[in-house]
Short mmCIF file of C-alpha atoms in Angstrom, two decimals:
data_model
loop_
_atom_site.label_atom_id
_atom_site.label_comp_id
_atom_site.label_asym_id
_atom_site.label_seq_id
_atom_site.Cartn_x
_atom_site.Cartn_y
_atom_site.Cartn_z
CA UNK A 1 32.59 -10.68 8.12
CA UNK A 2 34.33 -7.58 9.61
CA UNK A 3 37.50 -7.50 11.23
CA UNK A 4 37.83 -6.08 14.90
CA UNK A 5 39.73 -3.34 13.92
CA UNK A 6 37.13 -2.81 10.85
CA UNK A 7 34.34 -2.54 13.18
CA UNK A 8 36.19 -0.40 15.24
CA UNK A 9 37.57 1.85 12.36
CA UNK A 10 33.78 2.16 11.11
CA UNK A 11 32.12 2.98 14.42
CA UNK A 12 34.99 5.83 15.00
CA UNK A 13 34.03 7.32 11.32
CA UNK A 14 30.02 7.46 12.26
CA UNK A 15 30.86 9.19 16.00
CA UNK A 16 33.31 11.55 14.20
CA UNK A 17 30.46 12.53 11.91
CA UNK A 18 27.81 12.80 14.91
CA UNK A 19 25.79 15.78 14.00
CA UNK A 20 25.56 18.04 16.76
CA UNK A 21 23.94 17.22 20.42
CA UNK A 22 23.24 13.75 19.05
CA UNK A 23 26.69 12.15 19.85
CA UNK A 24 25.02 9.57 22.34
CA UNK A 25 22.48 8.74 20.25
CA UNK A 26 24.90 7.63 17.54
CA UNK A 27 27.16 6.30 20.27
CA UNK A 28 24.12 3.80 21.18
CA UNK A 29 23.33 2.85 17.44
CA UNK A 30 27.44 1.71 17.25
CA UNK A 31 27.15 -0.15 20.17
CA UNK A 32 24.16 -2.18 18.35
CA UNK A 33 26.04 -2.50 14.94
CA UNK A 34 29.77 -3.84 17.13
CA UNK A 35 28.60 -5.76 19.54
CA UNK A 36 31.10 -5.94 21.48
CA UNK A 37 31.19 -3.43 24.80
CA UNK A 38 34.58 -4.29 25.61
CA UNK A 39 36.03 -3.93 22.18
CA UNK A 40 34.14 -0.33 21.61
CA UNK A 41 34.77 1.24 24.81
CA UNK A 42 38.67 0.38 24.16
CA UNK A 43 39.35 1.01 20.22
CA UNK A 44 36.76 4.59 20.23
CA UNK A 45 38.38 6.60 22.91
CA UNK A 46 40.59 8.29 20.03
CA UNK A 47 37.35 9.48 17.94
CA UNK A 48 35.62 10.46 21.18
CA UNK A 49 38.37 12.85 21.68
CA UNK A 50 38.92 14.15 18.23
CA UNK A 51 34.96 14.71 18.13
CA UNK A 52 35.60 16.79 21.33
CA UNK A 53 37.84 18.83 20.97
CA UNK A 54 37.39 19.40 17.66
CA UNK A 55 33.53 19.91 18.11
CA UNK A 56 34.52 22.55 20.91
CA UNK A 57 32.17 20.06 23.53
CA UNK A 58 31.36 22.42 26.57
CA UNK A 59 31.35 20.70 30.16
CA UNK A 60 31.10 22.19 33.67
CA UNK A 61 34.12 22.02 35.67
CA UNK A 62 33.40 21.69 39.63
CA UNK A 63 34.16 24.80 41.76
CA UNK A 64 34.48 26.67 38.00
CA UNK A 65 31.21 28.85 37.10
CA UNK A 66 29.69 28.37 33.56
CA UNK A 67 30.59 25.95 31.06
CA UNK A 68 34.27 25.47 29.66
CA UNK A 69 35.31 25.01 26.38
CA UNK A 70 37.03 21.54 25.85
CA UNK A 71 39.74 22.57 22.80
CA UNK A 72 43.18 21.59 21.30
CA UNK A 73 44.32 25.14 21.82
CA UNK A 74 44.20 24.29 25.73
CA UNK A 75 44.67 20.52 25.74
CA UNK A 76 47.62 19.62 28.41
CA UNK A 77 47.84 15.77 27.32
CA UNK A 78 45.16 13.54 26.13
CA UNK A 79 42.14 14.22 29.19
CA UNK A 80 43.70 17.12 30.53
CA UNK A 81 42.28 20.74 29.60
CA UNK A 82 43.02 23.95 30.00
CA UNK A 83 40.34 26.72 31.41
CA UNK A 84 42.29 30.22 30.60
CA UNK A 85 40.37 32.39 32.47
CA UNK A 86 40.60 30.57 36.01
CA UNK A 87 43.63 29.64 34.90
CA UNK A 88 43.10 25.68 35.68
CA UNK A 89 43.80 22.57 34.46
CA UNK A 90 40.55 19.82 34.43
CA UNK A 91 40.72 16.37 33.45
CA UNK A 92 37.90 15.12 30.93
CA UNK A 93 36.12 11.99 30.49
CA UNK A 94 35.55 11.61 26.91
CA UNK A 95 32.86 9.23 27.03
CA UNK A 96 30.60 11.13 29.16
CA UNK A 97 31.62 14.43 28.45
CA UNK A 98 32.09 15.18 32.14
CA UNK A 99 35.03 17.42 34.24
CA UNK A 100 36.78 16.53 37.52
CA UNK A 101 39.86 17.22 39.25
CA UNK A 102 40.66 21.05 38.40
CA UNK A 103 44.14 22.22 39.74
CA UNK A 104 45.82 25.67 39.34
CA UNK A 105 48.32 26.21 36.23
CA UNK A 106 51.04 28.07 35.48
CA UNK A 107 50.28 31.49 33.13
CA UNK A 108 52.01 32.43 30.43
CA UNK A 109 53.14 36.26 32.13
CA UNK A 110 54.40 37.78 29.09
CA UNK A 111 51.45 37.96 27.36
CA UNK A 112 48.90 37.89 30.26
CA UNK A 113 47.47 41.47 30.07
CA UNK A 114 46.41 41.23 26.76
CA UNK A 115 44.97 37.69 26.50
CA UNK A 116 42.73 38.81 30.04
CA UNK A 117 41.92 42.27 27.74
CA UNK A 118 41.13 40.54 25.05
CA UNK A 119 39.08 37.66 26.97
CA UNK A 120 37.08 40.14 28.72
CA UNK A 121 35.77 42.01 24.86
CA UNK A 122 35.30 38.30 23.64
CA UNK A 123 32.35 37.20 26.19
CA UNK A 124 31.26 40.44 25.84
CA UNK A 125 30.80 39.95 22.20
CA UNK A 126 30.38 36.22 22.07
CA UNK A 127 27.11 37.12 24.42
CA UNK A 128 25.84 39.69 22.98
CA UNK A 129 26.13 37.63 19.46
CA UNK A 130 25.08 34.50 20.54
CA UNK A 131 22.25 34.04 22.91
CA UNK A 132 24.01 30.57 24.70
CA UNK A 133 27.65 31.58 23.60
CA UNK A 134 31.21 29.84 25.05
CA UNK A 135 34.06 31.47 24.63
CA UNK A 136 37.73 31.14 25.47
CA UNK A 137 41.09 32.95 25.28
CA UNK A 138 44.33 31.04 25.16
CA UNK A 139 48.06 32.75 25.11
CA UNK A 140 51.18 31.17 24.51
CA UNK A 141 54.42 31.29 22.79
CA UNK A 142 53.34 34.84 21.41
CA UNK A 143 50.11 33.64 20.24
CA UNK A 144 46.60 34.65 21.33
CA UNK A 145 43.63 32.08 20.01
CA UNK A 146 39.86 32.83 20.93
CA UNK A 147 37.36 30.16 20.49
CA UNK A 148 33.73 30.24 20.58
CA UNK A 149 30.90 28.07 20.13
CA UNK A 150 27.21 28.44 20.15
CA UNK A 151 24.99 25.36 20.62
CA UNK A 152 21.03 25.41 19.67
CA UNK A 153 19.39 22.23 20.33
CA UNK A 154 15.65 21.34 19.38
CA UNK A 155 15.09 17.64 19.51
CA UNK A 156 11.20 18.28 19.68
CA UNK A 157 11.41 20.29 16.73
CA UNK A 158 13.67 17.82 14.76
CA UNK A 159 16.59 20.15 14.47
CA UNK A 160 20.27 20.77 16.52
CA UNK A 161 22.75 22.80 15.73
CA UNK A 162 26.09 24.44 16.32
CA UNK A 163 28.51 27.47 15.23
CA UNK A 164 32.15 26.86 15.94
CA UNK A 165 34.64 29.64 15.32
CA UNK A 166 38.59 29.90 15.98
CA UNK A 167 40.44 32.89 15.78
CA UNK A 168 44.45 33.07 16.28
CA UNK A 169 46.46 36.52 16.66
CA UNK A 170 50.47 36.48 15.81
CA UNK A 171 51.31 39.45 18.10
CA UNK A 172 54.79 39.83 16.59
CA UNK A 173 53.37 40.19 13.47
CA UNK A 174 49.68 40.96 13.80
CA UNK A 175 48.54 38.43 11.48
CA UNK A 176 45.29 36.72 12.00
CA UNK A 177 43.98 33.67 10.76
CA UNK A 178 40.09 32.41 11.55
CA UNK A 179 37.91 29.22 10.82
CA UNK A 180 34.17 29.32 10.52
CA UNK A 181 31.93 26.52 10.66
CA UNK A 182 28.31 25.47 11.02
CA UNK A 183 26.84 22.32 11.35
CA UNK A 184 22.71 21.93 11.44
CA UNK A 185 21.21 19.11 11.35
CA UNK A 186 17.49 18.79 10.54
CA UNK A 187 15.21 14.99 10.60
CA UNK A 188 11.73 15.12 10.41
CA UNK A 189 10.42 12.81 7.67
CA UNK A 190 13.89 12.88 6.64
CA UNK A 191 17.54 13.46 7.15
CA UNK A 192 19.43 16.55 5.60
CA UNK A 193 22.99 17.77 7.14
CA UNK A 194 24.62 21.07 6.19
CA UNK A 195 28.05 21.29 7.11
CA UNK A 196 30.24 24.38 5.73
CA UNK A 197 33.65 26.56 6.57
CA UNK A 198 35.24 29.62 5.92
CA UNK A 199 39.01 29.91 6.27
CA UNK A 200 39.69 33.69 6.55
CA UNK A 201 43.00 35.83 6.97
CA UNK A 202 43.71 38.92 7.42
CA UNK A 203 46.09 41.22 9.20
CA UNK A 204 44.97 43.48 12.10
CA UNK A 205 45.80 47.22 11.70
CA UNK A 206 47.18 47.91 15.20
CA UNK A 207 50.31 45.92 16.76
CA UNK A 208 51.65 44.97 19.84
CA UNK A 209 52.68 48.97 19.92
CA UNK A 210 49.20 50.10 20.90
CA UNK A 211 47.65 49.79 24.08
CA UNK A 212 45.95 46.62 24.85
CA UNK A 213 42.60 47.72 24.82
CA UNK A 214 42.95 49.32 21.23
CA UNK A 215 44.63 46.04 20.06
CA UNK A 216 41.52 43.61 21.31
CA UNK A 217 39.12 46.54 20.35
CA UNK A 218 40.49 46.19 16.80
CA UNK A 219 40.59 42.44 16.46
CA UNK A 220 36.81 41.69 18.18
CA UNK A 221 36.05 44.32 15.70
CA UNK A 222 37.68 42.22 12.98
CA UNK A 223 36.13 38.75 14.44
CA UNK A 224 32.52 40.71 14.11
CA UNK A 225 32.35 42.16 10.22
CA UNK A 226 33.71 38.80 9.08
CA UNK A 227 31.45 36.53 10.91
CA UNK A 228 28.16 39.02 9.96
CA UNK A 229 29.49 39.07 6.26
CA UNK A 230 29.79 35.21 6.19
CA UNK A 231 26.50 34.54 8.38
CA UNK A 232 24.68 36.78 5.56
CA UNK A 233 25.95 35.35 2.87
CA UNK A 234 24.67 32.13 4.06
CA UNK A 235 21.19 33.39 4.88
CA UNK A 236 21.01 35.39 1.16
CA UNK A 237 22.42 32.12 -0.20
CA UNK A 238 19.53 29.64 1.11
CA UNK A 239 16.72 32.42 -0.13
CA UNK A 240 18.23 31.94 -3.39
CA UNK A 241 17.79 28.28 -2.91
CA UNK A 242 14.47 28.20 -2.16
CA UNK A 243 13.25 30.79 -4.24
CA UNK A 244 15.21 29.93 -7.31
CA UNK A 245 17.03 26.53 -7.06
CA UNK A 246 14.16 24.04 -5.70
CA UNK A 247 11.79 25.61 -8.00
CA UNK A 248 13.84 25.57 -10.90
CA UNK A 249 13.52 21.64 -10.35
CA UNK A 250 9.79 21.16 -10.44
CA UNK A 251 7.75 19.87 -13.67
CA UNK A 252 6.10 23.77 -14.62
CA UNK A 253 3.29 21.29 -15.47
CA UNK A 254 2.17 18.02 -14.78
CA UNK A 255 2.55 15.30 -17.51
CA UNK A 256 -1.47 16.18 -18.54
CA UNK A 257 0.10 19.80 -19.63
CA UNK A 258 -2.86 20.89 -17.74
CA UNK A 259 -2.37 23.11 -14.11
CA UNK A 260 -4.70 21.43 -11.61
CA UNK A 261 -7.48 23.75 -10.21
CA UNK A 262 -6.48 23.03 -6.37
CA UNK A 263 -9.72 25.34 -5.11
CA UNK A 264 -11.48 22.16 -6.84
CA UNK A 265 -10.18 19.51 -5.53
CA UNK A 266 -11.84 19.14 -2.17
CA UNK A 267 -15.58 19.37 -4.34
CA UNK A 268 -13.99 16.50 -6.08
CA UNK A 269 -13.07 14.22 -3.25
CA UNK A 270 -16.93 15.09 -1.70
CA UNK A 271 -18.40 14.16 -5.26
CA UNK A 272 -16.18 10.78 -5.34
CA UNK A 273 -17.33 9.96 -1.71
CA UNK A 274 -20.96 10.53 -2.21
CA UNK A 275 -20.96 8.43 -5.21
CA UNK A 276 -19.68 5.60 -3.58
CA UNK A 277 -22.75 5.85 -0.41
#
């Protein structure tokens, strides 16, 4: 018999791993397998947030148009979030993935100009990329971070899924570090995750020097050729999974060592059924 804190420790591993718009559905299948309301609501509020924040969850913050990004990069304490462009803090209720209470924040002056530059190229981009894009454009401490996530969900079809990126920009020293990752899920007659990352860095070619348009020019420019080269390597490497892979696994022939005339088959069944009347 599990432990409490077993239970608890298992149902935060399976909501952790929730595949992408489904996070209430496996929310309701760990409240089935604990038991215990009390106990989950009070031991999963951890995992809830990692999934969140890590998941780049969007939510709509009252008085705040469009959805906001809910990410590390702009977390204040454990509920409280940053939105950079109005410049206000919300608090979040991880459970229901819903925003209240936004009040004004403090920016970080210093680098203002740049991060609001480089915010405005990033929804251009981020929309023009990705038909339901989210982005967002933290500064602080010297350090400008873009995230964006796209979110595609198709229950009807069988299929959700999601593209995360993360982008970071030293501006003392123009260095630039990025994290790609897609998650799809697909589960009709069947159950197949892909999950996969790219860690990528690289140094921009214009500094803190330049004018600030030249310097978010340069790194959406940066953000663009390496999320098209990874997004086509992807595509070129499923063709080569379907064309070569899946078919490199199939019997050439059947254990008779004889190919089966499909175009007969139908004349077969008829002959079978009108023996049988």
């Amino acid at each position: 018999m599990a432990t409490s804190e077993e239970k608890i420790k298992i149902a935060s591993s399976f909501l952790k791993a929730a595949p992408p718009g489904e996070i209430n559905d496996v929310f309701n299948d760990v409240r089935v397998l604990v038991g215990d309301d009390e106990l989950l609501e009070g031991g999963i509020l951890a995992a809830l947030e990692e999934y969140n924040t890590e998941e780049l969850a969007t939510v709509e913050v009252p008085g705040i148009d469009g959805k906001v990004i809910v990410s590390k990069h702009g977390q204040i304490d454990a509920d409280r979030f940053l939105d950079p462009k109005t410049s206000q803090v919300f608090s979040v209720d991880h459970f229901r993935q819903t925003a209240s209470e936004p009040e004004a924040h403090e920016r970080d002056e210093e680098i203002e100009e740049l991060r609001k530059q480089i915010e405005t190229d990033a929804e251009i981009y981020s929309a023009d990329r990705y038909a339901e894009g989210v982005s967002a454009v933290y500064g602080s401490k010297g350090v400008i971070t873009i995230a964006i996530v796209h979110n595609r969900y198709s229950p009807s079809n069988f299929w959700n899924g999601r593209w995360r990126s993360v982008w970071t920009l030293d501006i003392a020293t123009s260095e630039i570090k990025g994290t790609l990752k897609c998650k799809v899920h697909y589960y009709e007659d069947g159950n197949v995750q892909l999950e996969t990352s790219k860690d990528i860095e690289d140094k921009l070619s214009k500094n803190a020097e330049h004018p600030h348009k030249v310097v978010s020019k340069a790194f959406i420019d940066l953000i663009s050729a390496a999320e098209t080269k990874y997004q086509t390597a992807l595509n070129e490497s499923y063709h080569e999974l379907a064309e070569n892979t899946f078919n490199g696994l199939r019997r050439a022939l059947p254990y008779t060592r004889t190919k089966i005339d499909w175009s007969k088959i139908l004349t077969y069944r008829i002959g079978a059924e009108l023996a049988a009347k």
